[in-house]
Short mmCIF file of C-alpha atoms in Angstrom, two decimals:
data_model
loop_
_atom_site.label_atom_id
_atom_site.label_comp_id
_atom_site.label_asym_id
_atom_site.label_seq_id
_atom_site.Cartn_x
_atom_site.Cartn_y
_atom_site.Cartn_z
CA MET A 223 -83.45 -95.10 -148.95
CA THR A 224 -80.75 -94.44 -146.58
CA GLU A 225 -80.94 -92.25 -143.53
CA ALA A 226 -78.50 -89.85 -145.17
CA THR A 227 -80.60 -89.65 -148.40
CA THR A 228 -83.72 -88.94 -146.25
CA LYS A 229 -81.93 -86.17 -144.26
CA THR A 230 -80.80 -84.53 -147.50
CA ASN A 231 -84.33 -84.60 -149.07
CA ASP A 232 -85.66 -83.11 -145.83
CA GLN A 233 -83.14 -80.40 -145.83
CA ARG A 234 -83.87 -79.60 -149.61
CA ARG A 235 -87.66 -79.45 -148.91
CA ASN A 236 -87.11 -77.18 -145.90
CA PHE A 237 -84.80 -74.98 -148.02
CA LEU A 238 -87.42 -74.68 -150.81
CA LYS A 239 -90.24 -73.98 -148.27
CA GLY A 240 -88.07 -71.24 -146.71
CA LEU A 241 -87.30 -69.69 -150.06
CA ALA A 242 -91.00 -69.64 -151.00
CA LEU A 243 -91.86 -68.05 -147.64
CA GLY A 244 -89.05 -65.54 -148.05
CA SER A 245 -90.29 -64.68 -151.59
CA ALA A 246 -93.79 -64.13 -150.15
CA ALA A 247 -92.43 -61.95 -147.41
CA ILE A 248 -90.48 -59.90 -149.91
CA GLY A 249 -93.38 -59.58 -152.17
CA GLY A 250 -95.62 -58.44 -149.38
CA ALA A 251 -93.09 -55.85 -148.17
CA ALA A 252 -92.76 -54.64 -151.78
CA ALA A 253 -96.47 -54.33 -152.14
CA GLY A 254 -96.57 -52.30 -148.97
CA LEU A 255 -93.61 -50.22 -149.87
CA PHE A 256 -94.46 -49.40 -153.37
CA GLY A 257 -98.21 -49.46 -153.16
CA GLY A 258 -99.42 -50.02 -156.77
CA ILE A 259 -96.74 -52.67 -157.93
CA ASP A 260 -98.05 -55.99 -158.99
CA VAL A 261 -95.16 -58.27 -157.78
CA THR A 262 -96.34 -61.17 -160.07
CA THR A 263 -95.97 -59.13 -163.26
CA GLY A 264 -93.71 -56.28 -162.23
CA SER A 265 -96.26 -53.75 -163.56
CA VAL A 266 -96.91 -50.40 -161.78
CA GLY A 267 -100.45 -49.62 -161.14
CA VAL A 268 -102.39 -47.14 -158.97
CA GLN A 269 -103.34 -47.61 -155.39
CA PRO A 270 -107.06 -48.54 -154.94
CA ALA A 271 -107.63 -45.34 -153.02
CA ARG A 272 -106.25 -43.31 -155.95
CA ALA A 273 -108.08 -45.31 -158.61
CA ALA A 274 -111.46 -44.69 -157.15
CA THR A 275 -111.29 -40.91 -157.46
CA ASN A 276 -108.91 -38.38 -158.78
CA ILE A 277 -107.07 -36.01 -156.30
CA LYS A 278 -107.49 -32.37 -156.66
CA MET A 279 -104.79 -29.57 -156.86
CA SER A 280 -105.28 -25.89 -157.67
CA PHE A 281 -103.16 -22.77 -158.20
CA ILE A 282 -104.51 -19.61 -156.91
CA GLN A 283 -102.95 -16.77 -158.78
CA TRP A 284 -102.70 -13.05 -157.79
CA GLN A 285 -104.44 -12.04 -161.11
CA PRO A 286 -103.90 -12.96 -164.69
CA HIS A 287 -100.34 -12.09 -166.01
CA THR A 288 -97.71 -13.64 -168.13
CA VAL A 289 -95.72 -14.88 -165.04
CA PRO A 290 -98.48 -16.85 -163.27
CA ALA A 291 -99.71 -18.09 -166.71
CA ALA A 292 -96.25 -19.56 -167.24
CA TRP A 293 -96.16 -21.06 -163.81
CA SER A 294 -99.46 -22.61 -164.40
CA LYS A 295 -98.42 -24.18 -167.71
CA GLY A 296 -95.32 -25.62 -166.11
CA ILE A 297 -97.57 -27.10 -163.21
CA GLU A 298 -100.01 -28.54 -165.60
CA GLU A 299 -97.28 -30.29 -167.79
CA VAL A 300 -96.22 -32.25 -164.74
CA LEU A 301 -99.57 -32.94 -163.20
CA LYS A 302 -101.46 -34.07 -166.41
CA THR A 303 -98.85 -36.94 -166.83
CA GLN A 304 -99.86 -38.36 -163.48
CA GLN A 305 -103.35 -39.38 -164.78
CA VAL A 306 -104.83 -39.26 -161.19
CA ILE A 307 -104.77 -35.49 -160.51
CA ASP A 308 -107.31 -32.94 -161.46
CA TYR A 309 -105.80 -29.47 -161.69
CA GLN A 310 -107.34 -26.03 -162.04
CA LEU A 311 -106.07 -22.40 -162.34
CA LEU A 312 -108.03 -19.99 -160.06
CA ASP A 313 -108.03 -16.19 -160.33
CA GLY A 314 -107.44 -14.22 -157.06
CA GLN A 315 -108.68 -11.10 -158.82
CA ASN A 316 -106.00 -8.95 -157.01
CA LYS A 317 -108.20 -9.19 -153.79
CA VAL A 318 -107.14 -10.72 -150.52
CA GLU A 319 -110.70 -11.67 -149.66
CA VAL A 320 -111.10 -13.58 -152.95
CA GLN A 321 -107.87 -15.67 -152.18
CA VAL A 322 -109.08 -16.28 -148.74
CA SER A 323 -112.46 -17.50 -150.09
CA LEU A 324 -110.77 -19.82 -152.63
CA ILE A 325 -108.54 -21.41 -150.02
CA GLU A 326 -111.68 -22.02 -147.84
CA THR A 327 -113.45 -23.75 -150.72
CA LEU A 328 -110.37 -25.85 -151.53
CA ILE A 329 -110.08 -26.96 -147.88
CA ASN A 330 -113.74 -27.97 -147.83
CA GLN A 331 -113.30 -29.90 -151.03
CA GLY A 332 -110.37 -31.89 -149.62
CA ALA A 333 -107.67 -30.67 -152.06
CA ALA A 334 -104.42 -32.57 -152.07
CA ALA A 335 -102.28 -29.58 -152.55
CA ILE A 336 -102.62 -25.73 -152.99
CA PHE A 337 -100.32 -23.59 -155.12
CA LEU A 338 -100.50 -19.99 -154.06
CA GLN A 339 -99.17 -16.68 -155.20
CA PRO A 340 -100.18 -14.59 -152.07
CA ILE A 341 -101.44 -11.03 -152.67
CA ASP A 342 -100.47 -10.30 -149.08
CA SER A 343 -97.80 -12.20 -147.23
CA VAL A 344 -99.38 -11.44 -143.79
CA ALA A 345 -103.13 -11.44 -144.65
CA LEU A 346 -103.07 -14.88 -146.20
CA ALA A 347 -101.27 -16.45 -143.28
CA PRO A 348 -104.48 -17.43 -141.32
CA SER A 349 -105.82 -19.30 -144.34
CA ILE A 350 -102.44 -21.09 -144.91
CA ALA A 351 -102.44 -22.08 -141.32
CA LYS A 352 -105.96 -23.48 -141.67
CA ALA A 353 -105.02 -25.49 -144.73
CA LYS A 354 -101.96 -26.86 -142.83
CA ARG A 355 -104.29 -27.97 -139.96
CA ALA A 356 -106.38 -29.82 -142.49
CA GLY A 357 -103.32 -31.68 -143.68
CA ILE A 358 -103.08 -29.83 -147.02
CA PRO A 359 -99.65 -28.78 -148.22
CA VAL A 360 -99.40 -25.26 -149.55
CA ILE A 361 -96.62 -24.32 -152.00
CA THR A 362 -96.08 -20.64 -152.69
CA LEU A 363 -94.60 -19.18 -155.75
CA ASN A 364 -92.42 -16.17 -155.74
CA ILE A 365 -94.10 -14.41 -152.90
CA ASP A 366 -93.54 -16.02 -149.51
CA ALA A 367 -96.00 -15.83 -146.58
CA THR A 368 -95.44 -15.23 -142.94
CA GLU A 369 -97.01 -18.48 -141.99
CA ALA A 370 -94.64 -21.45 -142.56
CA HIS A 371 -95.95 -23.87 -145.07
CA ALA A 372 -94.81 -26.97 -147.09
CA ALA A 373 -92.57 -25.18 -149.57
CA HIS A 374 -91.65 -21.93 -151.33
CA VAL A 375 -90.27 -21.81 -154.91
CA GLU A 376 -89.00 -18.40 -156.10
CA MET A 377 -86.87 -16.52 -158.51
CA ASN A 378 -83.50 -15.50 -157.06
CA HIS A 379 -84.74 -11.99 -156.23
CA TYR A 380 -81.93 -10.61 -154.05
CA PHE A 381 -78.79 -12.26 -155.60
CA GLY A 382 -80.23 -11.66 -159.12
CA ALA A 383 -80.70 -7.94 -158.36
CA MET A 384 -77.05 -7.78 -157.19
CA ASP A 385 -75.93 -9.05 -160.59
CA ILE A 386 -78.29 -6.58 -162.27
CA ALA A 387 -76.66 -3.78 -160.43
CA LYS A 388 -73.24 -4.91 -161.56
CA ALA A 389 -74.29 -5.32 -165.19
CA LEU A 390 -76.08 -1.98 -165.24
CA GLY A 391 -73.07 -0.22 -163.55
CA ASP A 392 -70.65 -1.80 -166.04
CA ALA A 393 -72.76 -0.43 -168.96
CA MET A 394 -72.73 2.98 -167.38
CA GLY A 395 -69.06 3.08 -166.98
CA GLY A 396 -69.19 2.74 -163.21
CA LYS A 397 -70.46 6.18 -162.52
CA GLY A 398 -73.51 8.43 -162.95
CA GLU A 399 -77.12 8.65 -161.72
CA VAL A 400 -79.72 5.87 -161.68
CA ALA A 401 -83.49 5.73 -160.86
CA ILE A 402 -85.57 2.75 -159.60
CA LEU A 403 -89.05 2.14 -160.81
CA ASN A 404 -90.47 0.19 -157.97
CA ALA A 405 -93.34 -1.95 -156.76
CA PRO A 406 -95.71 -0.75 -153.99
CA PRO A 407 -94.44 -1.33 -150.51
CA GLY A 408 -95.46 -4.30 -148.45
CA ILE A 409 -94.44 -7.01 -150.83
CA ILE A 410 -91.52 -9.23 -149.84
CA ILE A 411 -90.00 -9.49 -153.39
CA ARG A 412 -90.03 -5.66 -153.75
CA ASP A 413 -87.67 -5.39 -150.75
CA GLN A 414 -85.55 -8.36 -151.94
CA ARG A 415 -85.10 -6.86 -155.51
CA THR A 416 -84.50 -3.36 -154.24
CA ASN A 417 -82.08 -4.32 -151.47
CA GLY A 418 -80.22 -6.56 -153.76
CA PHE A 419 -79.86 -3.68 -156.34
CA VAL A 420 -78.80 -1.17 -153.77
CA ASP A 421 -76.32 -3.62 -152.15
CA GLY A 422 -74.95 -4.57 -155.56
CA LEU A 423 -74.23 -0.94 -156.40
CA LYS A 424 -72.45 -0.50 -153.13
CA GLN A 425 -70.27 -3.51 -153.80
CA HIS A 426 -69.54 -3.11 -157.45
CA HIS A 427 -70.15 0.61 -158.32
CA PRO A 428 -70.02 2.87 -155.27
CA ASP A 429 -69.67 5.94 -157.44
CA ILE A 430 -73.21 5.43 -159.01
CA LYS A 431 -75.71 7.41 -157.01
CA ILE A 432 -79.59 6.47 -156.74
CA VAL A 433 -81.33 9.77 -157.25
CA ALA A 434 -84.82 8.48 -157.39
CA ASP A 435 -86.76 5.41 -156.10
CA GLN A 436 -90.57 5.77 -157.02
CA VAL A 437 -93.54 3.41 -157.19
CA ALA A 438 -94.84 2.59 -160.62
CA ASP A 439 -97.19 -0.22 -159.61
CA TRP A 440 -95.61 -2.93 -161.74
CA ASP A 441 -97.30 -1.26 -164.70
CA ARG A 442 -95.80 -0.19 -168.02
CA LYS A 443 -97.97 2.99 -168.49
CA LYS A 444 -97.53 4.09 -165.00
CA ALA A 445 -93.72 3.69 -165.36
CA GLN A 446 -93.78 6.03 -168.27
CA ASP A 447 -95.44 8.75 -166.32
CA VAL A 448 -93.21 8.24 -163.29
CA LEU A 449 -89.93 8.27 -165.47
CA ASN A 450 -91.04 11.42 -167.29
CA THR A 451 -91.46 13.15 -163.94
CA ILE A 452 -87.99 11.80 -162.75
CA LEU A 453 -86.22 13.02 -165.85
CA VAL A 454 -87.51 16.58 -165.31
CA ALA A 455 -85.80 16.68 -161.87
CA ASN A 456 -82.80 14.66 -163.03
CA PRO A 457 -81.91 15.54 -166.65
CA ASN A 458 -78.49 13.76 -166.38
CA LEU A 459 -80.00 10.38 -165.47
CA GLY A 460 -77.90 7.64 -166.89
CA GLY A 461 -79.64 4.41 -165.77
CA VAL A 462 -83.03 2.98 -164.87
CA TYR A 463 -83.79 -0.25 -162.95
CA GLY A 464 -87.42 -1.58 -163.43
CA VAL A 465 -88.13 -3.94 -160.68
CA ASN A 466 -90.06 -5.96 -163.22
CA ASP A 467 -89.97 -5.98 -166.97
CA SER A 468 -93.22 -4.16 -167.58
CA MET A 469 -91.86 -1.02 -165.76
CA ALA A 470 -88.52 -1.47 -167.54
CA LEU A 471 -90.36 -1.53 -170.99
CA GLY A 472 -92.14 1.52 -169.87
CA ALA A 473 -88.83 3.19 -169.49
CA VAL A 474 -87.81 2.02 -173.00
CA ASP A 475 -90.98 3.72 -174.29
CA VAL A 476 -89.90 7.03 -172.74
CA ALA A 477 -86.32 6.56 -174.05
CA LYS A 478 -87.56 6.06 -177.60
CA GLU A 479 -89.80 9.12 -177.33
CA LYS A 480 -87.03 11.21 -176.10
CA GLY A 481 -84.14 9.94 -178.35
CA LEU A 482 -82.35 8.31 -175.34
CA VAL A 483 -82.10 4.87 -176.65
CA GLY A 484 -78.46 3.75 -176.27
CA LYS A 485 -77.80 6.63 -173.91
CA LEU A 486 -80.07 5.59 -171.08
CA VAL A 487 -79.12 2.12 -169.63
CA ILE A 488 -82.32 0.29 -168.68
CA PHE A 489 -82.59 -2.98 -166.85
CA GLY A 490 -85.61 -5.01 -165.93
CA ASN A 491 -86.33 -8.17 -164.06
CA ASP A 492 -88.25 -11.42 -164.76
CA GLY A 493 -87.24 -12.25 -168.39
CA GLU A 494 -90.62 -12.24 -170.23
CA THR A 495 -90.67 -12.53 -173.95
CA ASP A 496 -91.35 -8.88 -174.71
CA ALA A 497 -88.32 -7.92 -172.72
CA LEU A 498 -86.04 -10.45 -174.41
CA GLU A 499 -87.26 -9.22 -177.76
CA SER A 500 -86.58 -5.58 -176.79
CA ILE A 501 -83.07 -6.64 -175.73
CA ALA A 502 -82.41 -8.29 -179.15
CA ALA A 503 -83.68 -5.09 -180.82
CA GLY A 504 -81.10 -2.93 -178.92
CA ASP A 505 -83.77 -1.08 -176.95
CA LEU A 506 -83.73 -2.62 -173.44
CA THR A 507 -80.18 -3.15 -172.02
CA GLY A 508 -80.99 -6.21 -170.08
CA THR A 509 -82.95 -8.19 -167.59
CA GLN A 510 -82.77 -11.12 -165.16
CA TYR A 511 -84.30 -14.10 -166.94
CA THR A 512 -85.76 -17.09 -164.97
CA ASP A 513 -87.34 -20.04 -166.67
CA VAL A 514 -90.76 -19.76 -164.91
CA TYR A 515 -92.07 -22.91 -166.80
CA GLN A 516 -89.41 -24.80 -164.82
CA GLN A 517 -90.46 -23.00 -161.67
CA GLY A 518 -93.96 -24.34 -162.09
CA ARG A 519 -92.70 -27.77 -162.95
CA LEU A 520 -90.59 -27.99 -159.69
CA ALA A 521 -93.51 -26.87 -157.58
CA ALA A 522 -95.73 -29.45 -159.29
CA ALA A 523 -93.17 -32.22 -158.82
CA ALA A 524 -92.90 -31.49 -155.03
CA ALA A 525 -96.70 -31.43 -154.62
CA THR A 526 -97.02 -34.70 -156.53
CA VAL A 527 -94.53 -36.51 -154.31
CA LEU A 528 -96.17 -35.25 -151.16
CA ALA A 529 -99.77 -35.94 -152.27
CA THR A 530 -99.12 -39.37 -153.74
CA GLY A 531 -96.86 -40.27 -150.73
CA LEU A 532 -99.73 -39.21 -148.41
CA VAL A 533 -97.51 -36.77 -146.63
CA PRO A 534 -99.73 -34.28 -144.57
CA ALA A 535 -98.76 -30.60 -144.22
CA THR A 536 -98.43 -31.28 -140.39
CA ALA A 537 -95.47 -33.60 -141.05
CA PHE A 538 -93.04 -30.78 -141.93
CA GLY A 539 -90.49 -29.69 -139.35
CA GLN A 540 -89.92 -26.47 -141.23
CA GLN A 541 -90.62 -24.77 -144.51
CA GLY A 542 -88.60 -25.75 -147.59
CA HIS A 543 -87.22 -23.09 -149.79
CA LEU A 544 -85.94 -23.36 -153.35
CA LEU A 545 -84.20 -20.57 -155.43
CA MET A 546 -84.26 -20.74 -159.23
CA PRO A 547 -81.28 -20.39 -161.37
CA TYR A 548 -81.22 -17.28 -163.58
CA VAL A 549 -79.31 -15.55 -166.48
CA ILE A 550 -78.57 -11.91 -166.75
CA ALA A 551 -79.74 -11.49 -170.32
CA THR A 552 -78.11 -8.74 -172.43
CA LYS A 553 -77.64 -8.44 -176.17
CA ASP A 554 -74.50 -10.76 -175.91
CA THR A 555 -76.42 -13.53 -174.09
CA VAL A 556 -80.13 -13.30 -174.99
CA GLY A 557 -79.74 -15.63 -177.90
CA GLN A 558 -78.82 -18.41 -175.52
CA ILE A 559 -82.40 -18.47 -174.30
CA GLN A 560 -84.30 -20.87 -176.67
CA PRO A 561 -87.69 -20.17 -178.02
CA SER A 562 -89.21 -23.06 -176.00
CA GLN A 563 -87.95 -21.45 -172.71
CA ARG A 564 -89.54 -18.01 -173.44
CA TRP A 565 -92.73 -17.11 -171.77
#
């Protein structure tokens, strides 16, 4: 064997040895980067820490209602496909102290993430701060909190209400009197939806006057009573804005009773199935529709990435905020909303 041949063979062996070591290094890096990937088979598995016990996530709703029920369904659709997440829906019973107690329990159980519809944006802040100190990401839905947290996913309250004002004013011919059936004070989305509507009228229909703005507690029956009182004082009322669909449908009930369907322009906000059906029937004039299943899915996707990526709540520089897309549903557009999107 010549010296040149020996040198060539040595070079080849060194090259193959280096290639093998390089492959091992790449495989090790991939295993560290992607956790559960078997680099010999290419299959994706679960990290040992995840395989031993499932992680827990919970949604604490305000109280049972069509909106949080749809959020929960969207959340569950995403989480159940992960196979390593146990999910539960918890009832806040419309009591701050109950939500506080539930958050405390979830912290003690070592929850991986908490979804929350806060009853009170201020009163829940200390509990959110405690969860954050424990490293648990909190994701709020629709109602924000004064304590910064991982993320907030909400309907587009302010700008949607501006578009409602334009559509309602267009239907009224740009003039007349309108009443607002409102939520109780102290809730952030009440202010967003009210301010957006007021600003929308100023921008698009300055000749329309708001003659009443009264609390109807989000409730259909209460809205009936409130609107009947408003109509006594304002017999020329031409429009009603219900800050949610339940109050708007209460206004529809009054319009039917008094023979004002088609004469009284009525808009709601949220886009629940009963409202969409009322629009199709020609009773409710319109509403802002949001796909709240999708809202829940987006919240769940964010929580899944954070939890499986082992990202603690203390890692966030500031709170993330996501506004949902929407449609102003009227008789001309309501048919575009598919049955599978209705809640």
